[in-house]
XYZ file of C-alpha atoms in Angstrom:
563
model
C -78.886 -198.142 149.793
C -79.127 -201.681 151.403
C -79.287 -204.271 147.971
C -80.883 -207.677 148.796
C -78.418 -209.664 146.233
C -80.508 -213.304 146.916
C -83.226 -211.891 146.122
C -85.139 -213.219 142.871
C -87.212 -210.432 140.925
C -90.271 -211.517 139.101
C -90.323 -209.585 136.303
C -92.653 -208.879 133.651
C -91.726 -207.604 130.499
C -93.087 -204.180 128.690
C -93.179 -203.968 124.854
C -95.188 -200.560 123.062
C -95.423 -199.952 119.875
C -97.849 -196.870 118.421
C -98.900 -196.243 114.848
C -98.601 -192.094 115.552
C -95.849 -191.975 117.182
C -93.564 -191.163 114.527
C -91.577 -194.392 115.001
C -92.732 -195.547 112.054
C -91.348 -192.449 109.817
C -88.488 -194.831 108.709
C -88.001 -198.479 107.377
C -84.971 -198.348 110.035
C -87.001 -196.666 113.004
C -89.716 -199.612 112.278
C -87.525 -202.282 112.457
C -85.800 -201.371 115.419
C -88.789 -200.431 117.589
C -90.917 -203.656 116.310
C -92.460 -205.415 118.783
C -90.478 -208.559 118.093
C -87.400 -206.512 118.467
C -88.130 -204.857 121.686
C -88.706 -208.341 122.739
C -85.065 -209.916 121.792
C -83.552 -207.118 122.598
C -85.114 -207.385 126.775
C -84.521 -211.245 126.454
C -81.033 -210.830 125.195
C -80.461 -208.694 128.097
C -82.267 -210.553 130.669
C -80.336 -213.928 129.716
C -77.292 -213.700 132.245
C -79.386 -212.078 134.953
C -79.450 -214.820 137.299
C -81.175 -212.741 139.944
C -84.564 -211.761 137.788
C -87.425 -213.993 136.286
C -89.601 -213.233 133.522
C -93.273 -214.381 134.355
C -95.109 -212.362 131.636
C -94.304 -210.233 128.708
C -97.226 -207.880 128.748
C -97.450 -206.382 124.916
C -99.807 -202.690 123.514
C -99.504 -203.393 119.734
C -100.666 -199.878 118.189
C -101.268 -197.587 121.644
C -99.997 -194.095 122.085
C -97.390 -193.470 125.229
C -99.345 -189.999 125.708
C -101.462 -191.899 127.811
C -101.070 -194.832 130.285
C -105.005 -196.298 129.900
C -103.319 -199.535 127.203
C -104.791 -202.633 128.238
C -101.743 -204.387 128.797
C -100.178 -201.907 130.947
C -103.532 -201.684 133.286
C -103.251 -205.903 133.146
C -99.485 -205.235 134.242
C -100.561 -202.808 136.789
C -102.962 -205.528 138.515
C -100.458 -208.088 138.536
C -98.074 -205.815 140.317
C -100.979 -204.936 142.948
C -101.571 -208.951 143.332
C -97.495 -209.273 144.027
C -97.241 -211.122 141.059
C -94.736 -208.749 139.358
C -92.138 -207.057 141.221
C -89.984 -205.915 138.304
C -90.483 -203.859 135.697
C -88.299 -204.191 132.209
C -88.392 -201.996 128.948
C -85.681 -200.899 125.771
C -86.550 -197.344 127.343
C -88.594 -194.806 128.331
C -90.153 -193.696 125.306
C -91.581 -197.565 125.198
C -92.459 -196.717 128.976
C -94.536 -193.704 128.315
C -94.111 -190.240 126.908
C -96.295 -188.602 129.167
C -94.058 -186.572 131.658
C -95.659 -186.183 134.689
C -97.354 -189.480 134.462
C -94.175 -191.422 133.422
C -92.037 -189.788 136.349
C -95.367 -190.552 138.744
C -94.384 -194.176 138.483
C -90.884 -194.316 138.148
C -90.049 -191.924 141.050
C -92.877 -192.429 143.022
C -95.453 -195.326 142.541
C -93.365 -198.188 141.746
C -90.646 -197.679 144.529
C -93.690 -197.797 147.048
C -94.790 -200.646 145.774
C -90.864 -202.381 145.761
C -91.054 -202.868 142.010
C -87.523 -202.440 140.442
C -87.780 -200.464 136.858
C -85.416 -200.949 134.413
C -84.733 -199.235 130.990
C -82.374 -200.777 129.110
C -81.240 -198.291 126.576
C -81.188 -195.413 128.957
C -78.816 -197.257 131.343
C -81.018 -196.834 134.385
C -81.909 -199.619 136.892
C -83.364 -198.552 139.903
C -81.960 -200.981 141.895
C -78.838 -199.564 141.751
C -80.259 -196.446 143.449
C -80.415 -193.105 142.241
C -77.182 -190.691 141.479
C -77.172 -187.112 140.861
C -76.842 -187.599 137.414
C -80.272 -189.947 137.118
C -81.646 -187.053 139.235
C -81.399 -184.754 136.337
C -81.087 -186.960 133.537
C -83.908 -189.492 133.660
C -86.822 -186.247 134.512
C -85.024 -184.768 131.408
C -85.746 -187.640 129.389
C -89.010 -187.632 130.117
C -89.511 -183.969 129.546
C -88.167 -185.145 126.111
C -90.558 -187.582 125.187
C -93.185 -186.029 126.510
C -92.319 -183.091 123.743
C -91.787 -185.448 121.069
C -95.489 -186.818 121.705
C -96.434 -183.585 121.303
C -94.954 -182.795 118.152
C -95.795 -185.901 116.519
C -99.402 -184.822 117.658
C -99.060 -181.482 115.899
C -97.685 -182.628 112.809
C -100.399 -185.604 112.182
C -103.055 -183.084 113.108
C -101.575 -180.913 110.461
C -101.335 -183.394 108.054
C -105.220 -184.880 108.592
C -106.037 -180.890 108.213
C -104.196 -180.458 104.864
C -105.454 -183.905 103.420
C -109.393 -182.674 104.333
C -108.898 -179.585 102.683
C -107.867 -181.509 99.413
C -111.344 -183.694 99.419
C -109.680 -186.966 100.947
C -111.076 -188.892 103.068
C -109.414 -189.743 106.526
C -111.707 -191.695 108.322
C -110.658 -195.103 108.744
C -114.759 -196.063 108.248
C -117.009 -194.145 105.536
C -120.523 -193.695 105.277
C -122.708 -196.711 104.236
C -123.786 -197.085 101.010
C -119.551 -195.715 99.877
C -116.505 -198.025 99.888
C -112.956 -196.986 99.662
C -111.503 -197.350 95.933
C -109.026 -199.977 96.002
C -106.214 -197.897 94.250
C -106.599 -195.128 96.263
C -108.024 -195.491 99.990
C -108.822 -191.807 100.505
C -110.877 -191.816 97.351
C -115.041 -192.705 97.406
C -116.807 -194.952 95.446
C -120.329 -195.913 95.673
C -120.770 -199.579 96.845
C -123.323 -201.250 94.492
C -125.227 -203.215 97.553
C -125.424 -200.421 100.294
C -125.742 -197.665 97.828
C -128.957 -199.135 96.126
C -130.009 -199.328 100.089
C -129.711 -196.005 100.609
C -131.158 -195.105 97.638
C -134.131 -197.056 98.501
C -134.685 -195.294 101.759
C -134.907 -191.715 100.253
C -137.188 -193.132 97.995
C -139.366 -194.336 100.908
C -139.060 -191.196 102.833
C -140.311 -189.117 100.020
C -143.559 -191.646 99.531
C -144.550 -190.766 102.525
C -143.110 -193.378 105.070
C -141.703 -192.398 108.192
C -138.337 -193.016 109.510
C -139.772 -195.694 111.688
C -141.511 -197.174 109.097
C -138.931 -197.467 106.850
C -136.849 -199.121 109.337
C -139.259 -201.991 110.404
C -139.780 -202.362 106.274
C -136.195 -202.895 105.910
C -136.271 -205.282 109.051
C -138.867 -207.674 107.331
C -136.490 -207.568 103.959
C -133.794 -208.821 106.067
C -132.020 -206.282 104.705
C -128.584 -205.913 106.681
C -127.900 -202.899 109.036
C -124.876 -200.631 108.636
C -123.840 -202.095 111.497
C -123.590 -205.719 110.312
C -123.256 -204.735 106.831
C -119.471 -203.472 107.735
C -118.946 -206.243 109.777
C -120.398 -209.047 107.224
C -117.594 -207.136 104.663
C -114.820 -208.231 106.953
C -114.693 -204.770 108.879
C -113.617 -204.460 112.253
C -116.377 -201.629 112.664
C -117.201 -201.176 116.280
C -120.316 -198.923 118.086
C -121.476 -197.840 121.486
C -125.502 -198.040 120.014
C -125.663 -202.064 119.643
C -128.049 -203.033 121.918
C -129.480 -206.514 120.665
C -127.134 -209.575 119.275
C -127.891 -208.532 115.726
C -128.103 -204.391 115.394
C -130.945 -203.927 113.489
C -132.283 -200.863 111.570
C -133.928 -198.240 113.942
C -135.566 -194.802 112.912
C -132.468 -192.995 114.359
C -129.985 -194.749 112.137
C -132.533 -194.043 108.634
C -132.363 -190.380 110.264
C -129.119 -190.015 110.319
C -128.787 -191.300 106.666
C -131.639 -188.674 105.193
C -129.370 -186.374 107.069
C -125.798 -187.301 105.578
C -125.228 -184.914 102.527
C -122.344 -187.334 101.918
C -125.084 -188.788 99.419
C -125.278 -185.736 97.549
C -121.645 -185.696 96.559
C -120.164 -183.417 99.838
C -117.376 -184.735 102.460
C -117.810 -183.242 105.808
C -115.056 -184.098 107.679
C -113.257 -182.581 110.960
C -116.919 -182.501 112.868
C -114.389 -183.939 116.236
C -111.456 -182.723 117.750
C -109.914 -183.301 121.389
C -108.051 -180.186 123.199
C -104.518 -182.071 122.598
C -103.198 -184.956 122.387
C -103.093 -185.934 126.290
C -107.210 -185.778 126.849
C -108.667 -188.369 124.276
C -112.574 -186.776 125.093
C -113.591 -185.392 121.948
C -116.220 -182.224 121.534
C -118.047 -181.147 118.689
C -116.496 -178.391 116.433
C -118.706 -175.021 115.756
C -120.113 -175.707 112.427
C -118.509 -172.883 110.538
C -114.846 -174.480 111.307
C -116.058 -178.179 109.412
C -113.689 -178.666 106.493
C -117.319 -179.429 103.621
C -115.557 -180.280 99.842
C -118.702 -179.854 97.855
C -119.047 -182.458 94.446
C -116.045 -184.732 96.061
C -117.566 -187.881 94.894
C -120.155 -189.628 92.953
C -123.474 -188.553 94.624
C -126.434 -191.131 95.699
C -129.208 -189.056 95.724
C -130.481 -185.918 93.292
C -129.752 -182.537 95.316
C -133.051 -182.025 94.400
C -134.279 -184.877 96.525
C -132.120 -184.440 99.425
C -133.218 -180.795 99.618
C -137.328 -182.322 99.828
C -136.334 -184.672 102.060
C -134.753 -182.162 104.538
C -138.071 -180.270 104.748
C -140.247 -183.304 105.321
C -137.844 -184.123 108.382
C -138.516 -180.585 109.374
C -142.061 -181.376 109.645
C -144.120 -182.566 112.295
C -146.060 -185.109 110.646
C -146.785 -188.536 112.181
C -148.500 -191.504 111.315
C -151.549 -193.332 112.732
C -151.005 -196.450 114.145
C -152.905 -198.450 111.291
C -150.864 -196.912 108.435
C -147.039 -196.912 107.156
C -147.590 -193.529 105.039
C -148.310 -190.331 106.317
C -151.474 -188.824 104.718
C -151.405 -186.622 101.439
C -151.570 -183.506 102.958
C -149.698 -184.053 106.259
C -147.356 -181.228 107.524
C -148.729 -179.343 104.200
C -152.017 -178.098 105.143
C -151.815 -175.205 107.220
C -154.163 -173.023 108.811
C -154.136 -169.607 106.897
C -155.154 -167.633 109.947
C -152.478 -168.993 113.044
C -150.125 -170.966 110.518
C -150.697 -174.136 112.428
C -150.725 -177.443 110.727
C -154.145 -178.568 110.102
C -155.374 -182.029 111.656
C -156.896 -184.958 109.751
C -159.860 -186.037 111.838
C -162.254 -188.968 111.206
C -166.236 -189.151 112.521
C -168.549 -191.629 112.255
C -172.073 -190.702 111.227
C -175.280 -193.030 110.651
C -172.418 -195.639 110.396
C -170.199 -193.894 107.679
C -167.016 -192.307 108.259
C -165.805 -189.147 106.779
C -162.488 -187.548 107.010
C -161.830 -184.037 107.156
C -159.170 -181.345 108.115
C -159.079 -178.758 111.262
C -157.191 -176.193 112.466
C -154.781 -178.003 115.039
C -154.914 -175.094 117.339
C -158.909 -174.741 117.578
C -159.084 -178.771 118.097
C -156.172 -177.959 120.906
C -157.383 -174.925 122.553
C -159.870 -173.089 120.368
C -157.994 -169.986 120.199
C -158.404 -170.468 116.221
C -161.654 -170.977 114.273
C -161.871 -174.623 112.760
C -161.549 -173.594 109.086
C -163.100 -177.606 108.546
C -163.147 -178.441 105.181
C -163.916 -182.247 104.151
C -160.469 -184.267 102.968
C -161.969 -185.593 99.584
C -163.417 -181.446 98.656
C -159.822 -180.817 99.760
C -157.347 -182.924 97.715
C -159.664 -182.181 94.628
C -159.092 -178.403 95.171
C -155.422 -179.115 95.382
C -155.663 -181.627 92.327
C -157.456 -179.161 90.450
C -154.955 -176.379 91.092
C -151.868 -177.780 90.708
C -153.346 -179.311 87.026
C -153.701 -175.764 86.092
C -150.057 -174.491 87.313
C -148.865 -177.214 85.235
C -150.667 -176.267 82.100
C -149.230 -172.710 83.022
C -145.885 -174.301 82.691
C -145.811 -176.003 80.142
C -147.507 -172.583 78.118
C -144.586 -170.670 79.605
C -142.096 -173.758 78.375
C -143.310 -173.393 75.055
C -143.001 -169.509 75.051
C -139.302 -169.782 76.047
C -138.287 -172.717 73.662
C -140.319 -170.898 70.801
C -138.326 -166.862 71.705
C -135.002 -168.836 72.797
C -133.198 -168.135 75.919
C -130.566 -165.916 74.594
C -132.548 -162.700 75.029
C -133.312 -163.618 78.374
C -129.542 -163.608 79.009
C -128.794 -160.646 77.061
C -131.234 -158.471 79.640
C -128.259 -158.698 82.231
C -125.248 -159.275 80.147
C -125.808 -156.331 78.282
C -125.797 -154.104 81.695
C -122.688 -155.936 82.408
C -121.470 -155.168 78.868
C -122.122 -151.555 79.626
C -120.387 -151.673 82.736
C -117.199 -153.260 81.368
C -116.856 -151.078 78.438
C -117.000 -148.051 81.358
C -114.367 -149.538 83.142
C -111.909 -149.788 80.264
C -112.700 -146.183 79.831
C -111.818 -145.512 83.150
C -108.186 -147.625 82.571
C -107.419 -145.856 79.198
C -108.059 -142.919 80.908
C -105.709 -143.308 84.059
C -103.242 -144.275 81.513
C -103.177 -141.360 79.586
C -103.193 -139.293 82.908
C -100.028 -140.608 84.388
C -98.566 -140.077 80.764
C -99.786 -136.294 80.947
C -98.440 -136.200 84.395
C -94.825 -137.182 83.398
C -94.660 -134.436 80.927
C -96.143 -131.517 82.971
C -93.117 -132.515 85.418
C -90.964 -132.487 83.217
C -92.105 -129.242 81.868
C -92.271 -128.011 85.330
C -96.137 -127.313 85.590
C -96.170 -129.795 88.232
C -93.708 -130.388 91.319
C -91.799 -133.773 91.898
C -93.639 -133.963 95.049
C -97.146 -133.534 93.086
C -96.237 -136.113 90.592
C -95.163 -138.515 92.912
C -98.696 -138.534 94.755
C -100.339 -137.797 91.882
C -98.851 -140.739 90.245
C -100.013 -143.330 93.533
C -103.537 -141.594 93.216
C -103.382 -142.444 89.287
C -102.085 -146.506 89.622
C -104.534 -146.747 92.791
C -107.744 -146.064 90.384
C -106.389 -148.087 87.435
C -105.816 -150.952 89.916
C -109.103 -150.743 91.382
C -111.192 -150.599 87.506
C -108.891 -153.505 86.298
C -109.640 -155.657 89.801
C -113.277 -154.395 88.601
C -112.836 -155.840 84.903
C -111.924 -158.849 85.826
C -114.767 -159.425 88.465
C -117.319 -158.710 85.452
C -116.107 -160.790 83.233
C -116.128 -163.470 85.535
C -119.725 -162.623 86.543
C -120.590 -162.458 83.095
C -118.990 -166.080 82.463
C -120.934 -167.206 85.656
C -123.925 -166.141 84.147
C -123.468 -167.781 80.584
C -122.602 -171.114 82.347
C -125.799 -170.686 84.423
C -128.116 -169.849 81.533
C -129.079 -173.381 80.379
C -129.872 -174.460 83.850
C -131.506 -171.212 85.037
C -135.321 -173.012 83.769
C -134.353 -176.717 84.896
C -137.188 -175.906 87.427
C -139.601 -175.892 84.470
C -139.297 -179.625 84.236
C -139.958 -181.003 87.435
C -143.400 -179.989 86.888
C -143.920 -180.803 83.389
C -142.280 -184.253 84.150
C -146.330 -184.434 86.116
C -148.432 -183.048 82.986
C -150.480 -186.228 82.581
C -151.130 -186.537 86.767
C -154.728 -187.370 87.252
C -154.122 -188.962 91.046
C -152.232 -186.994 93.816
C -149.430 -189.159 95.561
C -147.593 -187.984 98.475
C -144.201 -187.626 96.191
C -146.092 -185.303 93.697
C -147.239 -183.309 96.398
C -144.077 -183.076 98.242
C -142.087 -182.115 95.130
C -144.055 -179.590 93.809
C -145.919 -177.702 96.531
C -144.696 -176.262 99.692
C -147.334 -175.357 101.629
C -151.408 -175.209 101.362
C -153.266 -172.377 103.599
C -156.739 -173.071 104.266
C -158.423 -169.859 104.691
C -161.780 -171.908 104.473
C -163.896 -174.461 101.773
C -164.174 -172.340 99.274
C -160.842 -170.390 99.741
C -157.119 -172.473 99.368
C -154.277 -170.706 98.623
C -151.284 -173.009 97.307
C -147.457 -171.924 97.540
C -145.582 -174.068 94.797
C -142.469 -174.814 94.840
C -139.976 -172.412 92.822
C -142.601 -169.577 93.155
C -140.179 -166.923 93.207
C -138.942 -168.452 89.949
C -142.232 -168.418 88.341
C -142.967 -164.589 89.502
C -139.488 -163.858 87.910
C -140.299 -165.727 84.440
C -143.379 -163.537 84.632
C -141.575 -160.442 85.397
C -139.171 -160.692 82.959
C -141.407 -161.529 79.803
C -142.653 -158.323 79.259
C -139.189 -156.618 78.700
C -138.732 -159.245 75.700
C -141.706 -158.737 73.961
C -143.991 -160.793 75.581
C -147.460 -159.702 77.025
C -148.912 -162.331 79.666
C -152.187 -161.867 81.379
C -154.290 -164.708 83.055
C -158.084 -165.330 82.545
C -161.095 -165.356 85.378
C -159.726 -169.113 85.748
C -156.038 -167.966 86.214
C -154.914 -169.886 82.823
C -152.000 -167.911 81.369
C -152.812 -165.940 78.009
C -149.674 -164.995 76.197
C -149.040 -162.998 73.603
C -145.315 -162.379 71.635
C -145.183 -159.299 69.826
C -141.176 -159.029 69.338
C -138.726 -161.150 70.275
C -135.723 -158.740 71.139
């Protein structure tokens, strides 16, 4: 190969260092393949080589060598294209690149059209010394080397993140706003004081009534700081594809996706992302079932209770007129009984008054549905009216239970679990004694050793099986004994109302689910926790307790026994 010895090369020098590429396993590893060393060690080479020239030292501080898209290898690539740089100078090819076709694209290919001489130091190869049959084998081998070691290194972090999310700890290197990082322990959540009482403030809002857009423009006029800026105001270096404006201010999509989080509620959801492998860097979107959810991780924000009403109102097609912040009282509650569409607030002016009043959405649409009017004031008083009285049934079923106790109510479905465990011990005993019997007609000869020996399988298989069985119950029957107190929490959330004389949009969201007009003198209202009311009622009679309601539906009840 003809060598132009006068020639001077302008080199530029290549430094990489990547936080996942295993280098960093090691004090010793670190040290040597530090970006300051890479650097003396090139300049300590490059110091008696009269016939090269260092013009730039191009440096990716923290990039992977899976891929070639670093910043100051595409900066070193232009200044090759421009003729700047004509040499090419690194410790070796693992600081090159560990990606092997791409890495033996440019070394074999790309930068000996271009005249660019590529030298790696450690691995002894200089191009300018041309190629021998070793370096035809050796330096593709190399390659093949890294590129395997990338690969590994990919595996084993992936493995690792996997392991860590499945023990509740955090691995994001950003968390949710309104949680900070504990100090002591950076895969641990805390709530942060400032952003948490944010958050809190915006379920609040959503379950008065205000929609998402609303509550953003309120927090707007507060001045209160975005997540966006928040995280960078705390010294983050948080960055975001959805900043559109100097300042990133709140929009309904961000207060969306925080009603949404269930991070508030105490639950990590982690591993939503993944990429196919460690070469292609576009991520997808994991099938839900295969999210790695640790339920109770951390403190919770927001009541389960509340989270769970505020999922339903976003489920809801209610919006606001352009005069108001709230949604009305009844919005995406009032349905029509006969098509099960939402029913329309509509305003008309008569003799110069207004008056408000509900419709079937589907007759005011298309009149495929009769109107089922009925005036908004005649409407909310019904509702008022009603839900007074379900309260007062409460609180007379509250009384009944605090006044007979709860235990009974447990001991209806512990005792058939009693009964069922003392049959199953039976049924051990009785295998027991069986295989005991079976020894001794073998031994007596009534059976055959071929008999027993089946016989005997036959005999452990059932015992297994009824002591797998006893231990199931008596966990079920722990389960249930834990559960007891909280079984009538429901009870409260409506007595916590027993003084309401005004409807608000948070009474009506947290105690009713839906109201069917069937017309004005016939509204039929699904509470919340209905099923759990039926139950209550269901269940009173086997303990003694006769209930029966009067021509106004008020609950009479009488207690002959308490069991």
């Amino acid at each position: 190969m003809y060598q132009n010895f006068n020639k001077i090369y302008r080199a530029a020098i290549y430094v990489r260092l990547s936080k996942e590429d295993g280098d960093l396993s090691s004090s010793a590893k670190m040290e040597s393949n530090s970006i300051s060393n890479q650097k003396a060690l090139i300049l300590d080479f490059l110091k008696d080589k009269k016939d090269i020239e260092v013009v730039s030292v191009r440096v990716d501080d923290g990039y992977s060598g899976s891929n070639f898209e670093r910043p100051a290898f595409q900066a070193m690539l232009e200044d090759i294209r421009r003729g700047i740089v004509d040499c090419v100078v690194v410790k070796d090819l693992s600081r090159f690149g560990r990606e092997y076709i791409d890495s033996g694209k440019y070394i074999e290919r790309l930068f000996p059209a271009l005249g660019v001489r590529f030298i790696a130091i450690n691995d002894n190869y200089d191009s300018l010394q041309g190629k021998n049959q070793a370096d035809e084998i050796i330096i593709p081998f190399k390659n093949l080397i890294n590129d395997a070691y990338c690969r590994d290194i990919s595996i084993k972090i992936r493995s690792n993140l996997e392991i860590k999310r499945k023990k509740g700890e955090c691995v994001t290197p950003f968390v949710a706003f309104g949680y900070q990082k504990v100090k002591a322990d950076k895969h641990k959540l805390e709530i942060d004081p400032v952003a948490g009482s944010v958050v809190q403030d915006i379920f609040k809002m959503k379950l008065q009534g205000m929609s998402q857009d609303a509550i953003a423009n309120r927090l707007n006029e507060l001045g209160v700081l975005s997540p966006f800026e928040y995280k960078i105001s705390s010294g983050s270096h948080y960055e975001t594809g959805f900043r559109q404006k100097e300042q990133a201010l709140w929009s309904s999509v961000t207060v969306r996706r925080i009603l949404e989080n269930e991070v508030y509620i105490g639950n990590l959801v982690q591993g939503k992302r993944t990429t196919p492998n460690h070469k292609v860097k576009q991520s997808y979107v994991k099938p839900e079932d295969d999210w790695i959810r640790i339920e109770k991780n951390h403190e919770p924000l927001v009541s389960e209770r509340d989270f769970e009403i505020v999922q339903r109102l976003l489920g809801m097609d209610t919006r606001t007129s352009p005069d108001q912040k709230q949604v009305y009282l009844l919005s995406g509650i009032a349905v029509c009984a006969d098509c099960g569409a939402p029913m329309t607030r509509k305003v008309s002016t008569v003799a110069g008054k207004k008056y408000a009043y509900y419709l079937c959405s589907t007759n005011k649409e298309t009149k495929r549905c009769s109107s089922h009017r009925i005036p908004e004031k005649d409407l909310e008083n019904v509702v008022l009216v009603m839900l007074k009285q379900h309260i007062h049934n409460i609180m007379h079923l509250k009384r009944v239970l605090e006044f007979i106790g709860t235990v009974p109510f447990q001991e209806i479905n512990v005792k058939k679990l009693q009964d069922r465990l003392e049959k199953k011990k039976m049924e051990t005993e009785r295998c027991k004694e069986l295989r005991m019997m079976l020894y001794s007609d073998m031994k007596e000869g009534i059976v055959s050793k071929e008999d027993y020996v089946e016989l005997h399988a036959a005999y452990g298989k059932r015992l297994r099986n009824a002591e797998e069985s006893i231990r199931a119950i008596q966990k079920e029957m722990d389960n249930m004994l834990e559960k007891a107190d909280a079984s009538n929490t429901w009870l409260d959330y409506f007595v916590k109302y027993q003084d309401i004389e005004v409807l608000t949009r948070t009474v009506i969201v947290e105690l009713i689910r839906e109201i069917r007009v069937h017309d004005k003198k016939n509204i039929e209202i699904i509470f919340d926790f209905n099923d759990c009311y039926q139950a209550l009622l269901t269940q009173l009679p086997a303990m003694g307790v006769e209930v029966a309601a009067d021509p106004d539906n008020n609950l009479q009840v009488k207690i002959k026994e308490v069991v």
